[in-house]
Coordinates of C-alpha atoms in Angstrom, one line a residue:
X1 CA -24.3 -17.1 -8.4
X2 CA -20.9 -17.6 -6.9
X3 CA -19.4 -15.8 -10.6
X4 CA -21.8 -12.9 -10.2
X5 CA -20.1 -11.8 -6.7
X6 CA -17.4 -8.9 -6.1
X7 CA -14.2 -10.0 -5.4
X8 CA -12.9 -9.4 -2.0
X9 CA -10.6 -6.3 -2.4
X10 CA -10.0 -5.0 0.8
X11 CA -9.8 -0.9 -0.4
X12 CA -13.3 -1.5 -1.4
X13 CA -15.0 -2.1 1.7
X14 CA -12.5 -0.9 3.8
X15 CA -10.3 1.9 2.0
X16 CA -13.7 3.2 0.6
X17 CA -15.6 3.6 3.5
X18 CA -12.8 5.0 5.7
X19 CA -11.9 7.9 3.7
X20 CA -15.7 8.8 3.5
X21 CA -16.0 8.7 7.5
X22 CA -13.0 10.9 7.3
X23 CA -14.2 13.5 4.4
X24 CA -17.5 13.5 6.3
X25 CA -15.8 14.2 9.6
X26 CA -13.8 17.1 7.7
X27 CA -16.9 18.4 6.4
X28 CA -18.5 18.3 9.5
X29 CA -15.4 19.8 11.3
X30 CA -15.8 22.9 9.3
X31 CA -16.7 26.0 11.8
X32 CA -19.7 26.8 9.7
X33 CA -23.1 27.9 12.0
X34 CA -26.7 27.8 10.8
X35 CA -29.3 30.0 12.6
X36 CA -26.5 30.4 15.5
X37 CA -25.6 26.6 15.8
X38 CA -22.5 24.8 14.6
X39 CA -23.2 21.8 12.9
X40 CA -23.1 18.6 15.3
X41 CA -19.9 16.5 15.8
X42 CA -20.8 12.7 14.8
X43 CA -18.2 9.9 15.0
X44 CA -18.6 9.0 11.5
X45 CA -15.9 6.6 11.9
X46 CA -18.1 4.2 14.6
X47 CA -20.5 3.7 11.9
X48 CA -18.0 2.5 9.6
X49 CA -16.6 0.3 12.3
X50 CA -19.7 -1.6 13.6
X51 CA -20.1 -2.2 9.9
X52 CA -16.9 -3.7 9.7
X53 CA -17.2 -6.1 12.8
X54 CA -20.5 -7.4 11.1
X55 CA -19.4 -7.8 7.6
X56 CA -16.2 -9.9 8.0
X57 CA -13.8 -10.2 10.8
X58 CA -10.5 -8.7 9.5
X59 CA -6.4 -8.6 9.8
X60 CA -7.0 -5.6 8.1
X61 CA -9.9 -3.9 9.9
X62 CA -8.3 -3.1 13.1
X63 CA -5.4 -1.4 11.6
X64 CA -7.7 0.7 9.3
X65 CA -9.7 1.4 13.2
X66 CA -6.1 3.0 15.0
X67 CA -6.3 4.7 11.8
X68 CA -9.2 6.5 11.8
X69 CA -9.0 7.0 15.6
X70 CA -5.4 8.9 15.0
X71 CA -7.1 10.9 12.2
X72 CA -9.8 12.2 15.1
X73 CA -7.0 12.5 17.1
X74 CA -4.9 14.8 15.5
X75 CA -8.0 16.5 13.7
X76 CA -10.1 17.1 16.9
X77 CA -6.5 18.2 19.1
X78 CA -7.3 15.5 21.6
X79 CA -4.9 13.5 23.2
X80 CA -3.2 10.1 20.9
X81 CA -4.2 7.9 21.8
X82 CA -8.2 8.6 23.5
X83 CA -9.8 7.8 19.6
X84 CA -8.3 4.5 18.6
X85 CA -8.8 3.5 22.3
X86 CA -12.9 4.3 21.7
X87 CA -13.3 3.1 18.1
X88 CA -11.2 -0.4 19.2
X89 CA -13.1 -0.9 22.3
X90 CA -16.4 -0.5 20.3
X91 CA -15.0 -2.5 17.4
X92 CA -13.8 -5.4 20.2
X93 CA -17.7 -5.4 21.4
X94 CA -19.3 -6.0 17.9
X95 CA -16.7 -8.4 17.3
X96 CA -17.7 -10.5 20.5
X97 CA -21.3 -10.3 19.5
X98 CA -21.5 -10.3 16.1
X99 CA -22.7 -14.1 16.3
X100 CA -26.1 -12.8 18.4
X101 CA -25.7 -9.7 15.7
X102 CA -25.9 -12.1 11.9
X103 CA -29.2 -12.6 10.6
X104 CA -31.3 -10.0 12.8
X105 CA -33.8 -8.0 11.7
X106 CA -33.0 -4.0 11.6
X107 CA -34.2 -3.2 15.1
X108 CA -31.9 -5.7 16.8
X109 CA -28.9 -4.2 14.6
X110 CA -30.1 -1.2 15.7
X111 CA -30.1 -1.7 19.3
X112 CA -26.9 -3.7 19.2
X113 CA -25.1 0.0 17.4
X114 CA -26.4 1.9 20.5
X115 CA -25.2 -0.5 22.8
X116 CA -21.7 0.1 21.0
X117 CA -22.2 3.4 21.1
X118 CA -22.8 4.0 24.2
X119 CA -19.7 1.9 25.4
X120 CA -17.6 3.9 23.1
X121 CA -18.9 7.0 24.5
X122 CA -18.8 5.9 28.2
X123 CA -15.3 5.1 27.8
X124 CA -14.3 7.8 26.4
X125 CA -15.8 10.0 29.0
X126 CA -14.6 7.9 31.4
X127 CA -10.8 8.7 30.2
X128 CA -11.1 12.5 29.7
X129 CA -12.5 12.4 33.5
X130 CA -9.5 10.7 34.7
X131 CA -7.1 12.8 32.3
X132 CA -8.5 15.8 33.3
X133 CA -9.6 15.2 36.9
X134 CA -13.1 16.9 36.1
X135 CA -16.2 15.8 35.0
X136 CA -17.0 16.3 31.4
X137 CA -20.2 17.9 30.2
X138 CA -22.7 15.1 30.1
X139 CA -25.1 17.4 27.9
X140 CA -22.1 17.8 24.9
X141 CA -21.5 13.5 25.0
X142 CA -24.9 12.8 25.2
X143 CA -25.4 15.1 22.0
X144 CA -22.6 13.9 20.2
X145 CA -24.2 10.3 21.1
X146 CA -27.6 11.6 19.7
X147 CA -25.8 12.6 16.6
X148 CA -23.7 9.7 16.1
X149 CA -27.0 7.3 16.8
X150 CA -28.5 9.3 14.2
X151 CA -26.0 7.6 11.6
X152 CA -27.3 4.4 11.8
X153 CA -29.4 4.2 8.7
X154 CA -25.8 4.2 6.9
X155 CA -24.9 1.0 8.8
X156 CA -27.2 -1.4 6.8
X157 CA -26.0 0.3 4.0
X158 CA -22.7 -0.4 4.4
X159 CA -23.3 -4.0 5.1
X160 CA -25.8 -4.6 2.0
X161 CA -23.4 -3.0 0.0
X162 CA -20.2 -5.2 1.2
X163 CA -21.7 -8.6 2.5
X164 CA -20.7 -10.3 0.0
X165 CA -17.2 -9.6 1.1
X166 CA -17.9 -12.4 3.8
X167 CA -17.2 -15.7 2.7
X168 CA -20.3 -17.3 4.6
X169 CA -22.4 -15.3 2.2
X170 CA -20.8 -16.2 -0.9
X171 CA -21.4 -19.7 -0.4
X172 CA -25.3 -19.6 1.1
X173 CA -24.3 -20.4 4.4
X174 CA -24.9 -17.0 6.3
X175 CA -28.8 -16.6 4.6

């Protein structure tokens, strides 16, 4: 069985994944409006990054995170630095729970990507309020939470499809 496995090439499950949160975020990003509404803005990358923090913990990982959050960055006109400080904090929480995270069922993964989330969210709101020195609009965070939430059925995905990049996997002790 141990033959049978994928090696562990980072630019598969990271490098892969990470240019599909950012062609997805492109895509998404394009000003196109259907029946009078724009399309929602998810954080595709937050996904990816929960993902990430359950699969394996990585030198790599974080890096490909400031990445990502640069990329929104630059591509949403918001402030360097307010992205990689979301995605890292919400990569940080997964990371310290990803023990109570391993072998759950769907619903507790589930309930552990709103928590992150939601932290991610909350902190970011909580530095545009203090950048700006105004509240922002609750009702455009909490839909851009509703559509990020929405992405989870991509997270179990993600980790099906790269588990075996974590060694406790490969060798029957994470089953």
């Amino acid at each position: 069985a141990l033959s049978a496995t994928r090696p562990l090439d980072p630019w598969r499950w990271i490098g892969i994944p990470m240019l599909q949160a950012i062609a997805a975020t492109i895509l998404f990003g394009i000003p196109i409006r259907l029946w009078g509404l724009r399309l929602p803005e998810p954080v595709f990358p937050l996904a990816v990054v929960f993902a990430w923090a359950v699969i394996r913990p990585s030198v790599i990982a974080p890096f490909a995170v400031l990445v990502m959050g640069l990329f929104l960055d630059i591509y949403w006109g918001g402030p360097l630095g307010f992205w990689p400080i979301c995605l890292l904090l919400a990569y940080a929480v997964i990371l310290a729970g990803r023990g109570m995270v391993a072998g759950q069922g769907r619903t507790v993964l589930w309930i552990w990507y709103g928590l992150v989330i939601a932290t991610a969210m909350l902190a970011g709101y909580l530095m545009v309020m203090l950048d700006s020195k105004a509240q922002p609009s609750l009702m455009a965070v909490g839909w851009q939470f509703l559509a990020t939430i929405v992405l989870y059925p991509f997270v179990p995905r993600i980790i099906e499809r790269f588990e075996d990049a974590n060694v406790q996997f490969r060798y029957g002790n994470g089953r």
